[in-house]
Coordinates of C-alpha atoms and ligand atoms in Angstrom, one line a residue:
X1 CA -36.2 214.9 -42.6
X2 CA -39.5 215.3 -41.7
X3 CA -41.6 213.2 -39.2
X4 CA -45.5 213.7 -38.6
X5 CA -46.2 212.1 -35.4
X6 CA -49.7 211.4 -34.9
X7 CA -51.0 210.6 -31.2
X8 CA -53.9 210.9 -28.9
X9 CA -51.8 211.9 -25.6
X10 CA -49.2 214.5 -24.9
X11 CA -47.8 215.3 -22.0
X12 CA -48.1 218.0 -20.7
X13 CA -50.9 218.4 -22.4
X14 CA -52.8 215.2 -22.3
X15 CA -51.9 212.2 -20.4
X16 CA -53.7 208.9 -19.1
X17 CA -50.4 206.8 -19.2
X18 CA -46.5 206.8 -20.1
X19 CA -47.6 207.2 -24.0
X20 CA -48.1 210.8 -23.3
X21 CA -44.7 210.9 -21.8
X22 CA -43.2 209.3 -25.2
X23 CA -44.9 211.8 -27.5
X24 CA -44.3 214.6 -25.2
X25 CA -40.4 214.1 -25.2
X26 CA -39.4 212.1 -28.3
X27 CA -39.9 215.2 -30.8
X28 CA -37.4 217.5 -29.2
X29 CA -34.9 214.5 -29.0
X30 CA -35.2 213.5 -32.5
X31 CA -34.5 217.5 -33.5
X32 CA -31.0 216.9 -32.2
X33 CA -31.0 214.7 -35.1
X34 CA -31.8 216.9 -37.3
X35 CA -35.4 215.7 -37.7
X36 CA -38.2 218.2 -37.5
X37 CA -40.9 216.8 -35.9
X38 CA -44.7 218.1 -36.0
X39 CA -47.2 216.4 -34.0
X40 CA -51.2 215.9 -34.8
X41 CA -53.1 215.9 -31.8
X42 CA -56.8 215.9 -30.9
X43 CA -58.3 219.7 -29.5
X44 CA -59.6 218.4 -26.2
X45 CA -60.7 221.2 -24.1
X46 CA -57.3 220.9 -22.0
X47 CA -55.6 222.6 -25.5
X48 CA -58.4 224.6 -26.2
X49 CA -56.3 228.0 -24.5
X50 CA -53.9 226.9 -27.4
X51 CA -56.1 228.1 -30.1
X52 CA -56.5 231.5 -29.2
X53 CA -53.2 231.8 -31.2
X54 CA -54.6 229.8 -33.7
X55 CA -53.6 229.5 -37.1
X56 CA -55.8 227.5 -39.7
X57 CA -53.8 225.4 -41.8
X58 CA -56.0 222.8 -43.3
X59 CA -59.8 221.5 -43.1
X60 CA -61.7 218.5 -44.1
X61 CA -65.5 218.9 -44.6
X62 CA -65.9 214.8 -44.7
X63 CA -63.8 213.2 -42.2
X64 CA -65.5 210.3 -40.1
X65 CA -67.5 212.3 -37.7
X66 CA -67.6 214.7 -40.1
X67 CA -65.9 218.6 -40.0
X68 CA -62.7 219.2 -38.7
X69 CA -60.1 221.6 -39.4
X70 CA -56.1 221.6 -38.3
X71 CA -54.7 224.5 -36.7
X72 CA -51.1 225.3 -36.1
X73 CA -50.0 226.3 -32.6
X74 CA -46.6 226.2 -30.5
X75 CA -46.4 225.3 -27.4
X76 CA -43.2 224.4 -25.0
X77 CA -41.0 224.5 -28.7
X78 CA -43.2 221.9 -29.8
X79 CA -45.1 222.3 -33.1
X80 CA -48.5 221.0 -32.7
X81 CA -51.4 220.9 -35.0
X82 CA -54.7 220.6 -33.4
X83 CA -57.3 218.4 -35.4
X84 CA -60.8 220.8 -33.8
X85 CA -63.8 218.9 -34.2
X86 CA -65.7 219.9 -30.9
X87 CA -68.3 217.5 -32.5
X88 CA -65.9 214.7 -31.3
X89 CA -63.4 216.2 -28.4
X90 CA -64.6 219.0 -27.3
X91 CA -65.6 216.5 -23.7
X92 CA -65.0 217.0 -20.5
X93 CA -62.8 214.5 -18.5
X94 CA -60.0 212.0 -19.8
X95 CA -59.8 211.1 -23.6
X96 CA -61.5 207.9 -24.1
X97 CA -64.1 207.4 -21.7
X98 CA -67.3 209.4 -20.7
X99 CA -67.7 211.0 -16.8
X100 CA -69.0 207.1 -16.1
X101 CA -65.7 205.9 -17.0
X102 CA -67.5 203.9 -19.9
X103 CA -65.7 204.2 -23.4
X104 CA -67.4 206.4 -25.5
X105 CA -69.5 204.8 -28.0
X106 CA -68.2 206.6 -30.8
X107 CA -64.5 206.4 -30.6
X108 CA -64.2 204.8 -33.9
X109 CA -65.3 207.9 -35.7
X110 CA -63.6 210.1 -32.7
X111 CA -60.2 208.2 -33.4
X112 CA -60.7 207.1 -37.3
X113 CA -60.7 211.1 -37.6
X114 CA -57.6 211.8 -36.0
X115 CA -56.0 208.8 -38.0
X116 CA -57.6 209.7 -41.5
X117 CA -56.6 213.6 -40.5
X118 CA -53.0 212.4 -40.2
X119 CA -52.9 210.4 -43.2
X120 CA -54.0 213.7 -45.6
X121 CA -51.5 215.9 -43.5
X122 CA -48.7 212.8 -44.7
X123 CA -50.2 212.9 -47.8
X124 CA -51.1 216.8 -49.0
X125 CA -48.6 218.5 -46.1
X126 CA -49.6 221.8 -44.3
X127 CA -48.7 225.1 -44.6
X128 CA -45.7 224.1 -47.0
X129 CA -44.6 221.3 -44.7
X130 CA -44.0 217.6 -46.1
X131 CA -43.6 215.0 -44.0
X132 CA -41.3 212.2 -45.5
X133 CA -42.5 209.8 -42.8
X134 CA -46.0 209.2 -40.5
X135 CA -45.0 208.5 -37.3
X136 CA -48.7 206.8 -35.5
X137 CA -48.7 205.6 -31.8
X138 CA -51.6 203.0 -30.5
X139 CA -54.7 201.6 -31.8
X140 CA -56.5 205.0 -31.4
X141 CA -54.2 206.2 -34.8
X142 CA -53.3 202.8 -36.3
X143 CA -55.5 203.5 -39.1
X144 CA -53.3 206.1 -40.2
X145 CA -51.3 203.3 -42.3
X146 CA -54.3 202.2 -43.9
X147 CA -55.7 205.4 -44.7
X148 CA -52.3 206.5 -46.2
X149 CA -52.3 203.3 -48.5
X150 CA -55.9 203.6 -49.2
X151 CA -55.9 207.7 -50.1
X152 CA -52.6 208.3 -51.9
X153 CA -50.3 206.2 -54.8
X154 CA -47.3 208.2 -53.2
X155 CA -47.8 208.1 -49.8
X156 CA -44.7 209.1 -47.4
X157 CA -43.7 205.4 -45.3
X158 CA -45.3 205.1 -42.3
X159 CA -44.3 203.6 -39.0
X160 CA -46.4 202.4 -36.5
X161 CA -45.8 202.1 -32.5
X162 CA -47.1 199.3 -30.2
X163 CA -47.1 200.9 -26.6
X164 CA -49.4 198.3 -25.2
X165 CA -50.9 195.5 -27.0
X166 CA -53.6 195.0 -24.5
X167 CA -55.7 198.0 -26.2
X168 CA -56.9 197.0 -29.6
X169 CA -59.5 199.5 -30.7
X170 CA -61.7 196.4 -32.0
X171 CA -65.5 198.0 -33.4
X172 CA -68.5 196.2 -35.5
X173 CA -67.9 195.6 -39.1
X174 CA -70.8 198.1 -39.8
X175 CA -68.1 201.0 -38.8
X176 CA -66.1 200.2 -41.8
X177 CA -68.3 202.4 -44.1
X178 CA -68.6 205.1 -41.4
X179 CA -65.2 205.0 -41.6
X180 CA -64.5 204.9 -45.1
X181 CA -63.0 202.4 -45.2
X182 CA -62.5 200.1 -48.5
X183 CA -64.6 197.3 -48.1
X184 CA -62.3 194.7 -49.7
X185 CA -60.2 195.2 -47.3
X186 CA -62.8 193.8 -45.0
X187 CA -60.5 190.3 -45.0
X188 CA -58.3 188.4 -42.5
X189 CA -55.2 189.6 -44.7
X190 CA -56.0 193.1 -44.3
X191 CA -58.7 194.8 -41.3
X192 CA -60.4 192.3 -40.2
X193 CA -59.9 190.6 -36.7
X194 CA -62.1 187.7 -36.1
X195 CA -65.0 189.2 -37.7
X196 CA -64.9 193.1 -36.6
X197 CA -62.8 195.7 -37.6
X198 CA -59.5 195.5 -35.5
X199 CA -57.8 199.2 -35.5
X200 CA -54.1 198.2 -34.4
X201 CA -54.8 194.9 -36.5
X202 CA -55.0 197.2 -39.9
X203 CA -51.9 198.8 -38.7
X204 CA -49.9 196.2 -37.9
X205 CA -50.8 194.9 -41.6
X206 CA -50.1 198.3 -43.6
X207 CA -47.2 199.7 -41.8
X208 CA -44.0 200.1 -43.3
X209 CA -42.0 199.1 -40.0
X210 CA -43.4 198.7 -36.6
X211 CA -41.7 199.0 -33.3
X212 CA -42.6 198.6 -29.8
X213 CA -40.7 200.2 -27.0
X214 CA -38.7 197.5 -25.3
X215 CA -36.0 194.7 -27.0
X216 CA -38.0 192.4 -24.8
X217 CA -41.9 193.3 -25.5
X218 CA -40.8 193.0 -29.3
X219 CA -40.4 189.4 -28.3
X220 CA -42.6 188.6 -25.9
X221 CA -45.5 189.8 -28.0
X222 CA -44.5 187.0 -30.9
X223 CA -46.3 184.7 -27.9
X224 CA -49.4 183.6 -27.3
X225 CA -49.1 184.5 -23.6
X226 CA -48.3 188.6 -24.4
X227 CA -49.5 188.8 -28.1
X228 CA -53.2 189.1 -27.3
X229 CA -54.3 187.3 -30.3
X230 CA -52.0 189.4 -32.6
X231 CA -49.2 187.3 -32.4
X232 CA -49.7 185.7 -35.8
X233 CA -50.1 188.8 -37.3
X234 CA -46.7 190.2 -35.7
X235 CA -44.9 186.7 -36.6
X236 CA -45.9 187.2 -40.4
X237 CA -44.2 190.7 -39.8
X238 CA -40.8 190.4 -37.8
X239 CA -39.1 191.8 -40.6
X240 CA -40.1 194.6 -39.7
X241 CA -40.9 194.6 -36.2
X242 CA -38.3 196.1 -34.0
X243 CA -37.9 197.2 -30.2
X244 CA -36.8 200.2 -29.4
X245 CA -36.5 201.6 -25.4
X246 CA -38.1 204.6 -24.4
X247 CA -36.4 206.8 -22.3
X248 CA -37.2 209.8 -20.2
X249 CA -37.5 213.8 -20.1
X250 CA -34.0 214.1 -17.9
X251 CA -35.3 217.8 -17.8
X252 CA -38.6 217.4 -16.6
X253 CA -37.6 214.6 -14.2
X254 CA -34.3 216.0 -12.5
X255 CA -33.7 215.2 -8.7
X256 CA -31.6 218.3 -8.6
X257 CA -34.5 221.0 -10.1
X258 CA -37.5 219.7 -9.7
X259 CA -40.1 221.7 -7.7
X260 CA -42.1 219.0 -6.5
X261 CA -39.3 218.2 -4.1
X262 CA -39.1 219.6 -0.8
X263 CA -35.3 219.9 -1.3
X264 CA -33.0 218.9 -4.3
X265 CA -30.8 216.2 -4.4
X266 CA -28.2 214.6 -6.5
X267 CA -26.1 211.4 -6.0
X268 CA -23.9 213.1 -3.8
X269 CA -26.2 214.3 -1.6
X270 CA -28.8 211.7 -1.2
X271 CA -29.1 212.2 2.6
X272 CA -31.7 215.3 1.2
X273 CA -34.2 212.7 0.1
X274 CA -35.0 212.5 3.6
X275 CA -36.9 216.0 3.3
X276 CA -39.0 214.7 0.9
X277 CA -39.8 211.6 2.5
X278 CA -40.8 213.8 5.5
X279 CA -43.6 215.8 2.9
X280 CA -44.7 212.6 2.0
X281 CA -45.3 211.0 5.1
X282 CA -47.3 214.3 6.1
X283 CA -49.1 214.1 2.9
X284 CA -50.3 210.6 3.5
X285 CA -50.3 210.3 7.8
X286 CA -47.3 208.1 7.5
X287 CA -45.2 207.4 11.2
X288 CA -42.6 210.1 10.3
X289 CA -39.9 208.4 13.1
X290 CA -39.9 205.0 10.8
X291 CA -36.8 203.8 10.5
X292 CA -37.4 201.0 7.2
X293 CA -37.5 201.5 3.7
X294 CA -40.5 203.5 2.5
X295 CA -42.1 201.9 -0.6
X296 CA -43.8 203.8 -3.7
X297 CA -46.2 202.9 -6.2
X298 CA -47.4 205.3 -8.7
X299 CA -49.5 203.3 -10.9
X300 CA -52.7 202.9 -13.1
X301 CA -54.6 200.4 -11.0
X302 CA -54.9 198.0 -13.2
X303 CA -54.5 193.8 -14.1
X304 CA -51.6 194.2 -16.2
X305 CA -49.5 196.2 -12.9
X306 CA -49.8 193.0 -10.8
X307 CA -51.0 195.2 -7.7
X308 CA -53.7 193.2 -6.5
X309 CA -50.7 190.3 -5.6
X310 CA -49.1 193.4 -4.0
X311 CA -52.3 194.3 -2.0
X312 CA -52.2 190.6 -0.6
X313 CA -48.2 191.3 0.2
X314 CA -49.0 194.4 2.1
X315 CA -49.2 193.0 5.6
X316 CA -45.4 191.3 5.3
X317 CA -44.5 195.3 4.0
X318 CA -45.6 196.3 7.3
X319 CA -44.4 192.9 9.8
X320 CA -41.1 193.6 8.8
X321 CA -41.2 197.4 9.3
X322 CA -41.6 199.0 6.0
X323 CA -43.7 202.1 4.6
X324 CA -45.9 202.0 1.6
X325 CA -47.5 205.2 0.0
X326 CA -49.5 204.2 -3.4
X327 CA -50.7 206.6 -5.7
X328 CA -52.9 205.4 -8.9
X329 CA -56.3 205.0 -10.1
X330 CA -58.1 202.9 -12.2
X331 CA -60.0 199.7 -10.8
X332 CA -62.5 200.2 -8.0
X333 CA -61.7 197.3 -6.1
X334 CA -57.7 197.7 -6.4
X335 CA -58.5 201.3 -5.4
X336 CA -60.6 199.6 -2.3
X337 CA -58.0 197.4 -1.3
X338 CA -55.7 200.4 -0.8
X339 CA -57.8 202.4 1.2
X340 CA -58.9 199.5 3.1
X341 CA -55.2 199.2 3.9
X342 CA -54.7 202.3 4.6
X343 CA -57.0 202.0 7.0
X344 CA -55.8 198.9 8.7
X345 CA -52.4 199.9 8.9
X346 CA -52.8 203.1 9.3
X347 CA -49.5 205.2 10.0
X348 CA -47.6 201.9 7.9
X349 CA -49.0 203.0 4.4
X350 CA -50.7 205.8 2.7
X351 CA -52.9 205.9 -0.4
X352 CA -54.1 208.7 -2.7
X353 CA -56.6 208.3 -5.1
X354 CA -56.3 210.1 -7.9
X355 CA -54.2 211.6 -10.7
X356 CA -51.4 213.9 -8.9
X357 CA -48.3 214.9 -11.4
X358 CA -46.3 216.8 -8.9
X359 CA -47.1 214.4 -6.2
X360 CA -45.8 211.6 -8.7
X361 CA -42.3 213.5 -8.0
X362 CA -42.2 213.7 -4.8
X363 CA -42.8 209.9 -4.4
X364 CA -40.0 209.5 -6.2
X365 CA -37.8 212.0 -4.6
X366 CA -38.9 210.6 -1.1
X367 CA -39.2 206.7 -1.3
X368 CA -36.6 204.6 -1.3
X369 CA -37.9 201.8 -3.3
X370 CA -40.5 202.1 -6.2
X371 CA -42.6 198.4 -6.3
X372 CA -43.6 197.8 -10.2
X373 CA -45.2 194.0 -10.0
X374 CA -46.2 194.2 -13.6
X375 CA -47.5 190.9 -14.8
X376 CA -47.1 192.6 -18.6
X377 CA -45.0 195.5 -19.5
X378 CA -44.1 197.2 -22.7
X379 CA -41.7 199.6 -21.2
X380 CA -42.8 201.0 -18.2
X381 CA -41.4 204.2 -17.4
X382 CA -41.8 204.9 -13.9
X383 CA -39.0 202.4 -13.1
X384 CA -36.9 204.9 -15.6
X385 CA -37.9 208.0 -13.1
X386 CA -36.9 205.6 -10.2
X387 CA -33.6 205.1 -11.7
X388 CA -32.9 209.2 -12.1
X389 CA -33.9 209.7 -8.7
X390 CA -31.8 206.9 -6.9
X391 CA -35.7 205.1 -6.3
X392 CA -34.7 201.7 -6.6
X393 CA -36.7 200.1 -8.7
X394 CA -38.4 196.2 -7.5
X395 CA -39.6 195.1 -10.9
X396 CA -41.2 192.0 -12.4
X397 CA -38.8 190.3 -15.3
X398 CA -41.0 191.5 -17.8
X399 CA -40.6 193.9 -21.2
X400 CA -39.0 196.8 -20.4
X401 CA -38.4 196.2 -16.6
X402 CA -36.7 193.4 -17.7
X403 CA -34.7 195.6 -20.1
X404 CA -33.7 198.5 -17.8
X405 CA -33.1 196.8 -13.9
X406 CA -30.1 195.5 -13.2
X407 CA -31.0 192.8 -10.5
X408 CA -29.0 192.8 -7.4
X409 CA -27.5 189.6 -7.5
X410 CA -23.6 189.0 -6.2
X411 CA -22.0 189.3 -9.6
X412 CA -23.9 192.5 -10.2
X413 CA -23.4 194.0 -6.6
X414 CA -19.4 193.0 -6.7
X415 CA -19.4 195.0 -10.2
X416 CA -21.3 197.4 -8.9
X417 CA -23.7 198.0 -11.6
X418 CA -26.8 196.9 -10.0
X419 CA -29.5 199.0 -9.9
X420 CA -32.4 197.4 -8.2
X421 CA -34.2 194.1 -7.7
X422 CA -35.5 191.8 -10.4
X423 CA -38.2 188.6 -9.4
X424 CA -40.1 186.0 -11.6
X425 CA -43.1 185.0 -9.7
X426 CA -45.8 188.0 -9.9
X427 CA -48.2 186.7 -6.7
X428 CA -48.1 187.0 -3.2
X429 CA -45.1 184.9 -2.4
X430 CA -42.9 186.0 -5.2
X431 CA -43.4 189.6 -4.5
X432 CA -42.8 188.8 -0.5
X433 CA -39.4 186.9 -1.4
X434 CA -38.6 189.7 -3.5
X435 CA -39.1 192.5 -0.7
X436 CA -37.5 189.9 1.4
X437 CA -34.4 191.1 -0.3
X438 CA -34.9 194.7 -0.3
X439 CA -34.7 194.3 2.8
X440 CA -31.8 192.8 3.7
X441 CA -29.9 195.0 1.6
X442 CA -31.6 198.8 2.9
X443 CA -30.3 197.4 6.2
X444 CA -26.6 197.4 4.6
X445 CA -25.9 201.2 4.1
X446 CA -23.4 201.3 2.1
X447 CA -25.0 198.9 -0.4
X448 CA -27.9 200.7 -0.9
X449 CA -26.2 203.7 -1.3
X450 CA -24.1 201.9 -3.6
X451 CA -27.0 200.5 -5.7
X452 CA -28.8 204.5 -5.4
X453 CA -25.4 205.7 -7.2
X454 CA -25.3 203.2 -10.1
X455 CA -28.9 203.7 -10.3
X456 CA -28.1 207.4 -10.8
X457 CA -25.6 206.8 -13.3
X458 CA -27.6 204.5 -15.6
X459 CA -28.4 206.2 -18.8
X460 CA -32.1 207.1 -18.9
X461 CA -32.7 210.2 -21.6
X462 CA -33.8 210.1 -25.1
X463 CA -30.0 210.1 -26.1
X464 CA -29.3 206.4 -27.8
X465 CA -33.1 205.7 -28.6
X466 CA -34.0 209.2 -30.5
X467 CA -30.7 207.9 -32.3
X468 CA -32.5 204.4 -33.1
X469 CA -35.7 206.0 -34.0
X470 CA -33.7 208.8 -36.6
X471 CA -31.5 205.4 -38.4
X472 CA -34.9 203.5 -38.2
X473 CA -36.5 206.3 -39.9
X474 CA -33.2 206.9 -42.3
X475 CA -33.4 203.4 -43.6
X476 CA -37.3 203.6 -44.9
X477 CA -35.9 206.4 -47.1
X478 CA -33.1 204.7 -48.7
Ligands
LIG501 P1 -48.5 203.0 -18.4 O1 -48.4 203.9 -19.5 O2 -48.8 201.6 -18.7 O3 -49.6 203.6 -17.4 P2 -45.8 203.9 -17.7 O4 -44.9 203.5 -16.6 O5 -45.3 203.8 -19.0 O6 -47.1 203.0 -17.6 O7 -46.3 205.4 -17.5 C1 -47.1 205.8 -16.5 C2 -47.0 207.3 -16.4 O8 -48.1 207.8 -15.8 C3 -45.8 207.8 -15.6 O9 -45.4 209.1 -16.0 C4 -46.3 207.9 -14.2 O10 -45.6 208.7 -13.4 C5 -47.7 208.4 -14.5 N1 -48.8 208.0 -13.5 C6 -49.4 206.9 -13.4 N2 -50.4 207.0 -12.5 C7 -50.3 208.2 -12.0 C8 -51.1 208.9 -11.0 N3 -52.1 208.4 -10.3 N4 -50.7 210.2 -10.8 C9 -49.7 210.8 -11.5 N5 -49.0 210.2 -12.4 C10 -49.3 208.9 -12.7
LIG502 C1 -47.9 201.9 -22.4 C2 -47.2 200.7 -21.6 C3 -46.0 201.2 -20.9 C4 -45.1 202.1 -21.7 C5 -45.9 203.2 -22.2 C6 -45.1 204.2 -23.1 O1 -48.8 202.6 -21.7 O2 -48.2 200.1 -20.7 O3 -45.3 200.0 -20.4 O4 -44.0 202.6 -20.9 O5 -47.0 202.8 -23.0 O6 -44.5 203.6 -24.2

């Protein structure tokens, strides 16, 4: 079988968040299903060195936005084909906002080209190769559904991925004809969303299934409270919604090879993590001689992570003689509050601004704990890289936290099987009782080393979900 994924991240390629992760890892585990995977990706200049081994396999002269042509590179086993329209991504800086940080003002035609380009691949192939299914990720190629239904009478099915509701891609109704879109559809029933053009909303009504990536989220997003306004939509469609878990590159996040580390480590030796700790502690002017837990968060600064009721929790981190480094970006004042802290408690917690991959690892190689107070969250997947690297995750009950903590509570803890610390109340007090608990147990050894084992153990890789993905896929070709 053949799967065209289309996507706007990448990793290693392209990232901004854990959808990048997704893309980057899913194709190679659904080949162990005997599904060949191509993937259709924007040429931002970060791919550009790819097309020096380019080869051209198809161009449009009339996409939105006009000319683009798809080349066919390899890169890290992974077949990509590079939609290159310098016109609309040949920028500097991350995908979907201009050096200001401000979205750029023509994303619709910027993304509605990347969707259309996908639906033509689905629907004409490339270079002898046929998908049987369009695999699209996000609002930014949610059109590729609608395109598919609007362009061809015998259009391969298409399947559609929610990795964050919150992100709509909502525009005028004057883009419609930019877009080329049929105006007809221009109705509640079909594209429109409270009178604009709602990207994920088309897709969400065209799609042949749709999946997000937790059990939970699939629920929770049936709500008012997490559905964003699309809940009707999504409670019209249940039939066809389904939650399936992501799970992580094992390979590219491995405690026992993993560069970033100042020393390996595996569930044996998890005395090593202390090395790493040390690097960190350099890294961020952390009191190397501290004897508590040290704390992580390697985040997006954001409303949806919950980190401003973290920032007000900092000062009980620090009374009752815990470490915090943070690394994220995102809001300015989040991003103030951090340094401010920093600052104030200097020696007690470290921050670095910024986008750091490889210091991403060694937070979780060197921190006990990873803190993830998400108010919302669809997955999450550095909870996953906590759980591989015996980090134990302090998560809000939430999506996929929700779905991949084991709290420890007695029952778990006599079983054995838990694997970190679940709480309900995302604001100052719940996150303090939380960390209250985290506490008390990384003062009982043998516990915590316990809970780092099981953590170990849990089953994080592509394994069962590339499985879920390949039957999902098998049934839309019965
Ligand atoms: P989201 O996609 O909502 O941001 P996820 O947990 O699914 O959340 O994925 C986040 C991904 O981005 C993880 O791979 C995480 O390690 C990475 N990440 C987030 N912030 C940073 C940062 N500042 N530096 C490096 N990696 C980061
Ligand atoms: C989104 C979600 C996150 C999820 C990721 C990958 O960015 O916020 O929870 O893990 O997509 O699916």
């Amino acid at each position: 079988m053949k799967v065209l994924m289309a996507a706007s991240e990448c990793a290693p390629l392209i990232k901004t968040g854990g959808l990048a992760d997704v893309v980057g890892a899913l194709p190679a585990a659904l080949s162990g299903h005997g599904i060949d995977c191509r993937i259709l990706l924007p040429a931002y200049p970060s791919l550009q060195p790819l097309l020096s081994d380019r080869r051209q396999v198809a161009q449009f002269h009339d996409l939105p936005g006009g000319f683009g042509q798809i080349v066919l590179v390899t890169f890290q086993g992974m077949d990509l084909l590079l939609l290159d329209a310098p016109q609309l991504f040949d920028r500097p800086g991350l995908p979907y906002t201009d050096p200001n940080g401000v979205d750029w003002t023509d994303n619709h035609l910027r993304f509605g080209a990347l969707a259309q380009a996908a639906a033509r691949v689905g629907l004409d192939g490339v270079d002898g190769w046929q998908p049987d299914i369009v695999h699209a990720h996000d609002w930014q190629t949610a059109l590729t559904p609608v395109y598919l239904k609007q362009l061809g009478q015998a259009a391969p099915k298409s399947v559609l991925t929610i990795h964050n509701i919150a992100f709509q891609g909502r525009f005028g109704p004057h883009v419609m004809s930019e877009l080329g879109l049929r105006g007809d559809w221009f109705h509640p029933e079909a594209l429109e969303y409270h009178g604009d053009l709602g990207f994920l909303k088309g897709g969400l009504m065209f799609a042949d299934r749709i999946t997000t990536v937790s059990p939970t989220y699939a629920h929770e997003i049936l709500t008012p409270q997490y559905g964003m306004g699309l809940e009707g939509v999504l409670q019209a469609r249940t039939g066809i919604l389904s939650g399936i878990l992501n799970g992580i590159d094992t390979g590219a996040w491995n405690p026992a090879d993993d560069p970033a580390l100042a020393r390996d480590y595996n569930a044996r030796s998890l005395g090593r993590k202390a090395e790493s700790c040390a690097k960190i502690a350099e890294r961020v002017g952390l009191d190397p001689d501290a004897k508590g837990p040290l704390f992580c968060v390697i985040s997006r600064l954001t409303e949806q992570k919950g980190l401003d009721a973290l920032a007000a929790a900092v000062p009980h981190i620090v009374e009752r003689g815990g470490q915090l480094a943070l690394l994220g970006s995102g809001d300015p004042a989040l991003e103030q509050a951090f340094v401010d802290a920093s600052h104030h408690f200097s020696g007690s917690v470290g921050a670095v601004i910024g986008y750091d991959e490889a210091f991403a690892h060694l937070l979780q190689g060197g921190s006990d704990a990873i803190l993830i107070p998400s108010r919302f969250e669809p997955c999450g997947l550095t909870q996953l890289y906590g759980l591989r690297y015996g980090t134990l995750p302090v998560v809000a009950r939430t999506g996929g936290l929700a779905d991949t903590v084991v709290d420890a509570n007695v029952a778990a803890l006599r079983a054995e099987c838990a694997t970190g610390f679940v709480f309900d109340d995302v604001s100052k007090v719940g996150i303090e009782a939380a960390l209250d608990r985290v506490f008390d147990c990384f003062d009982d050894n043998k516990k915590w080393q316990m809970m780092q084992r099981a953590a170990m153990r849990q089953s994080v890789g592509w394994e069962q979900s590339a499985l879920e993905y390949a039957e999902l896929y098998q049934s839309l070709m019965a």
